[in-house]
PDB file of N, CA and C in Angstrom:
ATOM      1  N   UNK A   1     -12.922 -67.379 -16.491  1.00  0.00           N
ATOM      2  CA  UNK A   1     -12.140 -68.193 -17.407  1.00  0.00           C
ATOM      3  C   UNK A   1     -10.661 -67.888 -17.245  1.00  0.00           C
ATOM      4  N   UNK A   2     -10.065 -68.654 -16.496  1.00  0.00           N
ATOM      5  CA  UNK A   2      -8.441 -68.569 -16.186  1.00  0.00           C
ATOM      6  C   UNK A   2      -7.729 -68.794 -17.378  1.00  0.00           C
ATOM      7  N   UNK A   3      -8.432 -69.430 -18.341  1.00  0.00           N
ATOM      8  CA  UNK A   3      -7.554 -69.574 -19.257  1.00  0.00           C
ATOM      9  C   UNK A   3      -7.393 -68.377 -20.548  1.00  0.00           C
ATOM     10  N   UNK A   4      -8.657 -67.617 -20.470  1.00  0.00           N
ATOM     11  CA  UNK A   4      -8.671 -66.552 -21.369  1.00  0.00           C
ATOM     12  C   UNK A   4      -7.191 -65.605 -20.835  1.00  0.00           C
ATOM     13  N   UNK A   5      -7.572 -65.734 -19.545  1.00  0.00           N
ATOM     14  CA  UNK A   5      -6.648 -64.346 -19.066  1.00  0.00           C
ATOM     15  C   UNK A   5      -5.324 -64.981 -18.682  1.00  0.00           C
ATOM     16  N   UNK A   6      -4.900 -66.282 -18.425  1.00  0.00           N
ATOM     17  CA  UNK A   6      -3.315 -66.804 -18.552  1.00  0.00           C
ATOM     18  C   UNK A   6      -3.334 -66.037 -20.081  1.00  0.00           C
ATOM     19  N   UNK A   7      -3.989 -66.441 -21.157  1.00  0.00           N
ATOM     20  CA  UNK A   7      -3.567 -66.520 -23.040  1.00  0.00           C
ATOM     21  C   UNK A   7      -3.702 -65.463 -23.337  1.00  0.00           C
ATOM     22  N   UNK A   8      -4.137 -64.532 -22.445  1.00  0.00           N
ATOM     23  CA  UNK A   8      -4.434 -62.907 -23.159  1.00  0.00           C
ATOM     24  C   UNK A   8      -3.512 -62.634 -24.230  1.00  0.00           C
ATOM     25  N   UNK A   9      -2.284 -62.673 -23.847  1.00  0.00           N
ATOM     26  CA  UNK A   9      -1.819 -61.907 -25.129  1.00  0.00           C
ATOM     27  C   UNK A   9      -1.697 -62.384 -26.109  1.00  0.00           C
ATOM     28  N   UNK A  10      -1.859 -63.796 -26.110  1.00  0.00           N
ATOM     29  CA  UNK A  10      -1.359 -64.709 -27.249  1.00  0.00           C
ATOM     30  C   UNK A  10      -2.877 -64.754 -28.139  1.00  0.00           C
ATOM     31  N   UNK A  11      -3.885 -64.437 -27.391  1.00  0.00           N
ATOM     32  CA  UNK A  11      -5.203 -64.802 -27.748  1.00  0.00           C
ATOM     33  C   UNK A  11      -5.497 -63.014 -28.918  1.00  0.00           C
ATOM     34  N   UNK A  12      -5.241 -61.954 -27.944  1.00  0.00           N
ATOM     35  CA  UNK A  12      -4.905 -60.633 -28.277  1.00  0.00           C
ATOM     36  C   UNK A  12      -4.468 -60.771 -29.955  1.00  0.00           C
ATOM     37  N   UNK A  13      -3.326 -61.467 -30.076  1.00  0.00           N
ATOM     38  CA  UNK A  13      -2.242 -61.455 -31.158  1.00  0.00           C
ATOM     39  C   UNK A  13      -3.331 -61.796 -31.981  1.00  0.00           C
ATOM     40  N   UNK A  14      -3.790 -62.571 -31.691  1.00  0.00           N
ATOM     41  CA  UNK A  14      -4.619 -63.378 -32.828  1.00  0.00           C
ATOM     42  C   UNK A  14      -5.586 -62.782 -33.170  1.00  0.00           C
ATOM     43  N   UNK A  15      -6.261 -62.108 -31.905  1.00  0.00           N
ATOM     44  CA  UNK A  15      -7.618 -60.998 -32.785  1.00  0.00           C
ATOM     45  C   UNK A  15      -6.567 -60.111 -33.775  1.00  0.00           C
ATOM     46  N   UNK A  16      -5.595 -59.321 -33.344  1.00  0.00           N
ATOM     47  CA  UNK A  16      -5.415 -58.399 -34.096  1.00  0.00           C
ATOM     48  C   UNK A  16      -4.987 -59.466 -35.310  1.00  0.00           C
ATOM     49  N   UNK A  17      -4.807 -60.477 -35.627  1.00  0.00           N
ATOM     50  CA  UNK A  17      -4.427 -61.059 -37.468  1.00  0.00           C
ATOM     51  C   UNK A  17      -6.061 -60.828 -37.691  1.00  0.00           C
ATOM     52  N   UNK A  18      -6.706 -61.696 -36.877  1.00  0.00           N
ATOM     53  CA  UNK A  18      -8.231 -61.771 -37.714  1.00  0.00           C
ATOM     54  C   UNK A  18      -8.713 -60.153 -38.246  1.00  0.00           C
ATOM     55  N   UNK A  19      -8.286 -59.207 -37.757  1.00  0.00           N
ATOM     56  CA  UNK A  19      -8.773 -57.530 -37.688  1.00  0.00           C
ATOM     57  C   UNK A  19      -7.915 -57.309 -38.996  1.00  0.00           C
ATOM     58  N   UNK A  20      -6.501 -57.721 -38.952  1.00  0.00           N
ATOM     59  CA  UNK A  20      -5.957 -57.238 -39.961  1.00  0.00           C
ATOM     60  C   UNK A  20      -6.299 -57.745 -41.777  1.00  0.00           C
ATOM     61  N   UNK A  21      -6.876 -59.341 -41.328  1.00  0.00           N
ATOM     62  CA  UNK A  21      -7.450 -60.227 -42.289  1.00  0.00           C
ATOM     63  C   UNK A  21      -8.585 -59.153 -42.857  1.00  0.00           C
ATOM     64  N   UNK A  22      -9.338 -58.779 -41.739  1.00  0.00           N
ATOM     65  CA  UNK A  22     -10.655 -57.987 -42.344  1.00  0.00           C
ATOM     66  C   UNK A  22     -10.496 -56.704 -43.199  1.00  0.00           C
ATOM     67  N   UNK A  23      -9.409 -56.281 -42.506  1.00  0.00           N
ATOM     68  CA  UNK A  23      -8.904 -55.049 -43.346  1.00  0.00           C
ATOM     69  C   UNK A  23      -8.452 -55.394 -44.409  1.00  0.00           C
ATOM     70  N   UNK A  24      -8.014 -56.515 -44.566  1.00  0.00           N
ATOM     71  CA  UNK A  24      -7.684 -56.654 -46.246  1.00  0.00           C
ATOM     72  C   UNK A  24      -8.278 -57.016 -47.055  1.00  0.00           C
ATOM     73  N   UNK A  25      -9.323 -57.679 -46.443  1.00  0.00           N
ATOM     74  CA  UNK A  25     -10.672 -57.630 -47.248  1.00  0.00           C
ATOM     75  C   UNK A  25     -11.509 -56.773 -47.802  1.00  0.00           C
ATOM     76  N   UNK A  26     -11.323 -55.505 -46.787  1.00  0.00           N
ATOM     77  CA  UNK A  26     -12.333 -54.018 -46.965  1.00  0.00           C
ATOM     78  C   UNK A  26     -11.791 -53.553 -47.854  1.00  0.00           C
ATOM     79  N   UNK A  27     -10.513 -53.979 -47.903  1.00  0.00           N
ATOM     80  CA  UNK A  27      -9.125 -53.024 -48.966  1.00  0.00           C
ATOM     81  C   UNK A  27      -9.903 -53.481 -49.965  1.00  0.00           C
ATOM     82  N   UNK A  28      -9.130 -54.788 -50.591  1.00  0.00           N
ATOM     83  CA  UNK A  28      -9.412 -55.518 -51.575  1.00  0.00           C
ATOM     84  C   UNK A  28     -11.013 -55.541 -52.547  1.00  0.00           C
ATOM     85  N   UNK A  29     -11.934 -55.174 -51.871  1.00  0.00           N
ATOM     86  CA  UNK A  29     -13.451 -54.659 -52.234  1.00  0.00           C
ATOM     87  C   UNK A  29     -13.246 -53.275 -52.287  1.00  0.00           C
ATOM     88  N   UNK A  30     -12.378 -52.345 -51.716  1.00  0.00           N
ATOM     89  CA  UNK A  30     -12.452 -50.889 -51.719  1.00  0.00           C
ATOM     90  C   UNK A  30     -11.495 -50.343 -53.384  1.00  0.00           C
ATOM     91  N   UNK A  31     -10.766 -51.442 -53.218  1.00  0.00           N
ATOM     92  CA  UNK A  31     -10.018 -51.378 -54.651  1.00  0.00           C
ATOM     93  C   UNK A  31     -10.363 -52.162 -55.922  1.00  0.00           C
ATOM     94  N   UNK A  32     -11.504 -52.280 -55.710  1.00  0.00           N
ATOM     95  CA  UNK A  32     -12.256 -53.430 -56.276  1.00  0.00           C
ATOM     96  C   UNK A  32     -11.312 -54.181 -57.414  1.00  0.00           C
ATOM     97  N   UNK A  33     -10.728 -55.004 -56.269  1.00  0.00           N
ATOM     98  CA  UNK A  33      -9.790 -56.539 -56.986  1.00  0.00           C
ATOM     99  C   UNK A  33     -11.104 -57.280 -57.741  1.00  0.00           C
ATOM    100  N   UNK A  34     -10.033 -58.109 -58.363  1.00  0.00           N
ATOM    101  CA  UNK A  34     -10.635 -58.961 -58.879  1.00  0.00           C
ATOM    102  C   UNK A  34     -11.676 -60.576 -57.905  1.00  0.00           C
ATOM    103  N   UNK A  35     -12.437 -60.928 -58.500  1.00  0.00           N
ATOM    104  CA  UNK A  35     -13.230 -62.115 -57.056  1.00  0.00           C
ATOM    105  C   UNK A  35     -11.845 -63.043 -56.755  1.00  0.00           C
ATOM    106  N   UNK A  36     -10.934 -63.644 -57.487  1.00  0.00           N
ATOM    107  CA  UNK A  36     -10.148 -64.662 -56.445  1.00  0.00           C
ATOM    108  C   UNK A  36      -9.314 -63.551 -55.870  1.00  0.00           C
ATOM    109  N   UNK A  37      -8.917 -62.651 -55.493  1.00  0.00           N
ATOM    110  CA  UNK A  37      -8.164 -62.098 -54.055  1.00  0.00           C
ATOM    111  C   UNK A  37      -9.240 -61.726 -53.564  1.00  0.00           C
ATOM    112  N   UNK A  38     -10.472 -61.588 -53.948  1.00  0.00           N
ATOM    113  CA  UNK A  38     -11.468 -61.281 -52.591  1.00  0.00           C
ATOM    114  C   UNK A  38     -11.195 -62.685 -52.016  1.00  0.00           C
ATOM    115  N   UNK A  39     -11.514 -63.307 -52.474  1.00  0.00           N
ATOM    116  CA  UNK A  39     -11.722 -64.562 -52.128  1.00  0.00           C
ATOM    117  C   UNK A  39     -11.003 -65.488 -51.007  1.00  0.00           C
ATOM    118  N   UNK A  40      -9.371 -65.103 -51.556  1.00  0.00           N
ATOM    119  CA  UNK A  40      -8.139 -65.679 -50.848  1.00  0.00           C
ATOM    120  C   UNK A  40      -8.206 -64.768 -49.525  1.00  0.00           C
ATOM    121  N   UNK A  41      -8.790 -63.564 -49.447  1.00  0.00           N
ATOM    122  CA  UNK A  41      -9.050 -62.558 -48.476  1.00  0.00           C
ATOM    123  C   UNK A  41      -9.998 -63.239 -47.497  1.00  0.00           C
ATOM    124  N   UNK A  42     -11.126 -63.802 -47.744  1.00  0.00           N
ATOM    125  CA  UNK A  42     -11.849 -64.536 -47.639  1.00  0.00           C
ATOM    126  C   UNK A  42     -11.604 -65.610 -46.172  1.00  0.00           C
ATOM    127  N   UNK A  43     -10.747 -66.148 -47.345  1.00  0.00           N
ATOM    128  CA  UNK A  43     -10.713 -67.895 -46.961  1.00  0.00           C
ATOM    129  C   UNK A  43      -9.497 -66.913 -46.071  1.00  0.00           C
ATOM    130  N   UNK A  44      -8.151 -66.740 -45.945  1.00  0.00           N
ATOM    131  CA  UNK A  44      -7.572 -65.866 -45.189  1.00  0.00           C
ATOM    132  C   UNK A  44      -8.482 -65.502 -43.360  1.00  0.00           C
ATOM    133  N   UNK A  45      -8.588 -64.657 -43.866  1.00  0.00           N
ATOM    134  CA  UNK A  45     -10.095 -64.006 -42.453  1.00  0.00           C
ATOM    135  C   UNK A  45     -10.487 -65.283 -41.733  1.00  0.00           C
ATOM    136  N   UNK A  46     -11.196 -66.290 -42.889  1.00  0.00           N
ATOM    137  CA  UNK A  46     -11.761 -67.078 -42.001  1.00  0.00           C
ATOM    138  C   UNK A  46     -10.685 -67.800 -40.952  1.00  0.00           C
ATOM    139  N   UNK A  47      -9.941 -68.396 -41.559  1.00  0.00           N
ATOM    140  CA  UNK A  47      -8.443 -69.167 -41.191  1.00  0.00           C
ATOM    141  C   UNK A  47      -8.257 -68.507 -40.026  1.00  0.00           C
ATOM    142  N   UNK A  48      -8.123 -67.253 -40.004  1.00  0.00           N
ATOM    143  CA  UNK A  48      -8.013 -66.292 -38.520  1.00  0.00           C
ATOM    144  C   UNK A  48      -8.777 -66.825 -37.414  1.00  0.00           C
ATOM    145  N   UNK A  49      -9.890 -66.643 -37.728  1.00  0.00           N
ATOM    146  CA  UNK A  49     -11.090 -66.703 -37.003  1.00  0.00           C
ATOM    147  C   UNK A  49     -10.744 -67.858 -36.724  1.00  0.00           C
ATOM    148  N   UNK A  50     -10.867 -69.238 -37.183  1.00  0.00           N
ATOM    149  CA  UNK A  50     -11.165 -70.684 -36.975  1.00  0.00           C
ATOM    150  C   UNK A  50      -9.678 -70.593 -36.488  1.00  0.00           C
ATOM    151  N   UNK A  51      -8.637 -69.894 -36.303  1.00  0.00           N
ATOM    152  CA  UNK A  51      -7.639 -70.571 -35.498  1.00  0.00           C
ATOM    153  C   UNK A  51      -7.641 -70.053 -34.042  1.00  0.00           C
ATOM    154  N   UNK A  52      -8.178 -68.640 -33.821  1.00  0.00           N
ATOM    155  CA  UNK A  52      -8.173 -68.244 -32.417  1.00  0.00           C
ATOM    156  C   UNK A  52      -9.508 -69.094 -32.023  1.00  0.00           C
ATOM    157  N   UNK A  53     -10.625 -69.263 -32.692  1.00  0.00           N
ATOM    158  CA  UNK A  53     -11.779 -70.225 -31.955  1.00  0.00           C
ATOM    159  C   UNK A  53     -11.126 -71.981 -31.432  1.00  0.00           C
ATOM    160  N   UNK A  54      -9.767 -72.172 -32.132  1.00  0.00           N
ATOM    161  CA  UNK A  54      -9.308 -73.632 -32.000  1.00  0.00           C
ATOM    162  C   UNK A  54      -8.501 -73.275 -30.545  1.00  0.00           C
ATOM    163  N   UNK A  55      -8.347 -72.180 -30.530  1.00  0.00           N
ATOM    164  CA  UNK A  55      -7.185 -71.488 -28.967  1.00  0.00           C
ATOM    165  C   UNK A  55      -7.867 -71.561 -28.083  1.00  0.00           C
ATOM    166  N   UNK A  56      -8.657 -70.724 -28.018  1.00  0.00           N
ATOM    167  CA  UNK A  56      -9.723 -70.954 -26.966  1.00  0.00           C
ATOM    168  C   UNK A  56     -10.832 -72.043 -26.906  1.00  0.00           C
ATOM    169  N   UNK A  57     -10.694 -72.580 -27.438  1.00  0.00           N
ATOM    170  CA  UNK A  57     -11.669 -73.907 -27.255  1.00  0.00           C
ATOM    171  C   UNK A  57     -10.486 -74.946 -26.324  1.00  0.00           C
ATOM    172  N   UNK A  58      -9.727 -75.301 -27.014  1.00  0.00           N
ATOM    173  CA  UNK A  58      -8.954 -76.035 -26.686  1.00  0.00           C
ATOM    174  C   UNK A  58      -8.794 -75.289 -25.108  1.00  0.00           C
ATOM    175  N   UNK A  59      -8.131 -74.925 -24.897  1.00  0.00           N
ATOM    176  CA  UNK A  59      -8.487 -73.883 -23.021  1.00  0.00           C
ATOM    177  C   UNK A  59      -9.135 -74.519 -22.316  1.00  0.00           C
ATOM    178  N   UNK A  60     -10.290 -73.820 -23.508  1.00  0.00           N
ATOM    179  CA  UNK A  60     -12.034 -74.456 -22.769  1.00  0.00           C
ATOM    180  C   UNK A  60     -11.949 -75.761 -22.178  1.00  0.00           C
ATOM    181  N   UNK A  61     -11.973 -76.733 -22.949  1.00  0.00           N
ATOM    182  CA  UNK A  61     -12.033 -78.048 -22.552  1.00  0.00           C
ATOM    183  C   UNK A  61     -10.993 -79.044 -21.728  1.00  0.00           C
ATOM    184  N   UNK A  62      -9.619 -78.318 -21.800  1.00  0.00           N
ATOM    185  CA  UNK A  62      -8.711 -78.461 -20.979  1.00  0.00           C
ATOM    186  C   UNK A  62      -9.024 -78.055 -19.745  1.00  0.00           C
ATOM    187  N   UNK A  63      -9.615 -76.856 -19.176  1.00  0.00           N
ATOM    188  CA  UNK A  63      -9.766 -76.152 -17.912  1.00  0.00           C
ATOM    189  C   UNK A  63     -10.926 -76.909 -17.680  1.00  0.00           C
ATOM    190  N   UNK A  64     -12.289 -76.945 -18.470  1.00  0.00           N
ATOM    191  CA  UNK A  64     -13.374 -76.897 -17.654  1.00  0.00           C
ATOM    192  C   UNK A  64     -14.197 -78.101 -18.088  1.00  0.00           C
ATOM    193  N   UNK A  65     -13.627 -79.183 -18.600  1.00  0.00           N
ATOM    194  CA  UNK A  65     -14.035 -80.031 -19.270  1.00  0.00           C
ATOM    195  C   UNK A  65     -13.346 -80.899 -18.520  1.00  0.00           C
ATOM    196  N   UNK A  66     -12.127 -81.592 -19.449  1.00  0.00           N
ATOM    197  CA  UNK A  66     -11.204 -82.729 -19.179  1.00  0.00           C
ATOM    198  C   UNK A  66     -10.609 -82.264 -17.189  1.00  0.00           C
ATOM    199  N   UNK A  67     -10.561 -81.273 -16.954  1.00  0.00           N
ATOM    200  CA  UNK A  67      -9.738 -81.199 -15.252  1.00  0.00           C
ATOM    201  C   UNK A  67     -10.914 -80.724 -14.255  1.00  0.00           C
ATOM    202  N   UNK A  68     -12.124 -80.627 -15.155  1.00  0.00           N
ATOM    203  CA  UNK A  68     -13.065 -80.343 -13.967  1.00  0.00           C
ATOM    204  C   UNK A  68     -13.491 -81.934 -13.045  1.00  0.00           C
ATOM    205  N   UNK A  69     -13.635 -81.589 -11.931  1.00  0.00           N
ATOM    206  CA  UNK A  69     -13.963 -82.760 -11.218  1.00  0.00           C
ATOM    207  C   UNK A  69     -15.384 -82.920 -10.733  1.00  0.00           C
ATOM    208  N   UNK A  70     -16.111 -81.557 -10.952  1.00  0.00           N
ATOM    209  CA  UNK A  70     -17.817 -82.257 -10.526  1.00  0.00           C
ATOM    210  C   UNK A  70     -18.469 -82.971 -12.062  1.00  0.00           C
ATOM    211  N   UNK A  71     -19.068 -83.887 -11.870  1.00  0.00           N
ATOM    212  CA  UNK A  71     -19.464 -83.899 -12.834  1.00  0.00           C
ATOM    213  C   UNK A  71     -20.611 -83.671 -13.633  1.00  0.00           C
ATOM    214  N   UNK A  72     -21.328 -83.225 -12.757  1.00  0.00           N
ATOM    215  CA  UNK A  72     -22.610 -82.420 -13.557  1.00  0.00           C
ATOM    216  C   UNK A  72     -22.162 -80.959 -14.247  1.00  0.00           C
ATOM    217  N   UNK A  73     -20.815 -80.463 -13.677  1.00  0.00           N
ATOM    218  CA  UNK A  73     -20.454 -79.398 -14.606  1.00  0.00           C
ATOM    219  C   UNK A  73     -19.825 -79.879 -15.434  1.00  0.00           C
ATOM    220  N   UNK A  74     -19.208 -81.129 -15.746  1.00  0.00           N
ATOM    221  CA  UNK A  74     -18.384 -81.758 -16.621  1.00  0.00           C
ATOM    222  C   UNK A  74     -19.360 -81.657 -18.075  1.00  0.00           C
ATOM    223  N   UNK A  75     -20.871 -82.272 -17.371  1.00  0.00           N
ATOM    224  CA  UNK A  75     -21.617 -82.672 -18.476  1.00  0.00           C
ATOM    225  C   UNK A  75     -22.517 -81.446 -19.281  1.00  0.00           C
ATOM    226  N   UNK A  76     -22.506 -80.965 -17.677  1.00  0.00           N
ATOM    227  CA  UNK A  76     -23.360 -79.357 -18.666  1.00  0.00           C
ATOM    228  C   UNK A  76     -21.858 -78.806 -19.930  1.00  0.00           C
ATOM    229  N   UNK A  77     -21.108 -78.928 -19.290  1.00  0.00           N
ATOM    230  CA  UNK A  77     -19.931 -77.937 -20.158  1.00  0.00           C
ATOM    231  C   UNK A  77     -20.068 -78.697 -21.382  1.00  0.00           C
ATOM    232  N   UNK A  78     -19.854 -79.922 -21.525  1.00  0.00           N
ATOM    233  CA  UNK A  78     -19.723 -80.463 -22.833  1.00  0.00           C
ATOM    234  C   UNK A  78     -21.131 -80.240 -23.505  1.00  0.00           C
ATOM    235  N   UNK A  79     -22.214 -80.328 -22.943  1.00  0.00           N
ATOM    236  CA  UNK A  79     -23.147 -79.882 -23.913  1.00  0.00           C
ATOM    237  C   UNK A  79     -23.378 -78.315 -24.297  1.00  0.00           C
ATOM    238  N   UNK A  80     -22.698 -77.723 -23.790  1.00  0.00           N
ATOM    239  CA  UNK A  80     -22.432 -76.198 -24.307  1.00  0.00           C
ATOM    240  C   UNK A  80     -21.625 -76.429 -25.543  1.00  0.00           C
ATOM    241  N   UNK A  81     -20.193 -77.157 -25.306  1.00  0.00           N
ATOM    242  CA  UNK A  81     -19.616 -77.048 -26.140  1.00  0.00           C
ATOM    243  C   UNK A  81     -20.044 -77.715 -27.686  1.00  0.00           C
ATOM    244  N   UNK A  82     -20.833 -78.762 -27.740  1.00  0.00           N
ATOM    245  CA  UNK A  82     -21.577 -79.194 -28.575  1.00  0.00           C
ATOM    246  C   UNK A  82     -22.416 -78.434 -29.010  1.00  0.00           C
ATOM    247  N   UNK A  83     -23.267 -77.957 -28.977  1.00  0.00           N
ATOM    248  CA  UNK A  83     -24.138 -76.428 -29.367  1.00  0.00           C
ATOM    249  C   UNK A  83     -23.310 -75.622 -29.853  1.00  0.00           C
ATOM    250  N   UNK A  84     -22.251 -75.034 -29.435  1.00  0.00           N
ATOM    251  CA  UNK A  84     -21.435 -74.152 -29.640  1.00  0.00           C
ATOM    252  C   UNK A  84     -20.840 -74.599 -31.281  1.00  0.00           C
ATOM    253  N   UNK A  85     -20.546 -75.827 -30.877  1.00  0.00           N
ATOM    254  CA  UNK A  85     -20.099 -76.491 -32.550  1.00  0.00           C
ATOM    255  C   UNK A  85     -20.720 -76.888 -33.388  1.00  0.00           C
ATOM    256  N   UNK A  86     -22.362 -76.968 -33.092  1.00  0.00           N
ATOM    257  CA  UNK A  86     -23.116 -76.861 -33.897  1.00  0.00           C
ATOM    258  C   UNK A  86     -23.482 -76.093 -34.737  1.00  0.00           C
ATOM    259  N   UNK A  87     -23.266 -74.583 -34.194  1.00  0.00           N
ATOM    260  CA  UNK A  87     -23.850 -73.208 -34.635  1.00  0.00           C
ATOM    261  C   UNK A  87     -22.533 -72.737 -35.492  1.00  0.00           C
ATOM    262  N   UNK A  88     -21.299 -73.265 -34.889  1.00  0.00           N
ATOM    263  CA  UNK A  88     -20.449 -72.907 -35.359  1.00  0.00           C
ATOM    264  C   UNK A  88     -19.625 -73.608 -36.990  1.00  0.00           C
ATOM    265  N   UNK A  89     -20.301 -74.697 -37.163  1.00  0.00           N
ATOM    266  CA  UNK A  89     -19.928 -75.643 -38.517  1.00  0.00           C
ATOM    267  C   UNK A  89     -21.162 -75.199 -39.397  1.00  0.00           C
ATOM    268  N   UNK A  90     -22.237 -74.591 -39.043  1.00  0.00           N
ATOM    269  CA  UNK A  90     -23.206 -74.516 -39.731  1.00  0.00           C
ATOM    270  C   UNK A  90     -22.322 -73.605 -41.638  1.00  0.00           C
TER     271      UNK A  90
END
């Protein structure tokens, strides 16, 4: 995946928010806040998560999707990626 490793660091940056999201979550239960800052902790974390999965997806389908030229890998890829967003909206 050329595109993981062109975005490394930018991709990097972003795990470490989602890591730091989690830590403020562990906090926030370790200091036992009240449920809406767990919560905003929460929804926070996730936001992390669902924005580095929008980074690398987007990659994804740019590199190996939309500029691939065989097209039986065109079609396998997109049905990965469909599965992938299946499991992943659940």
């Amino acid at each position: 995946m050329a595109h993981v490793n062109r975005d490394k660091k930018k991709l990097l940056s972003r795990v470490r928010r989602v890591a730091g999201q989690v830590a403020a979550l562990e906090q926030a239960l370790q200091a036992d806040a009240d449920c809406s800052a767990v919560l905003i902790q929460i929804a926070a974390a996730k936001g992390a998560m669902h924005s580095l999965m929008m980074e690398v997806l987007t990659g994804h389908l740019a590199e190996h999707v939309v500029a691939e030229r065989d097209e039986a890998v065109r079609i396998r890829e997109t049905a990965t990626i469909v599965e992938l967003l299946r499991g992943y909206t659940k």
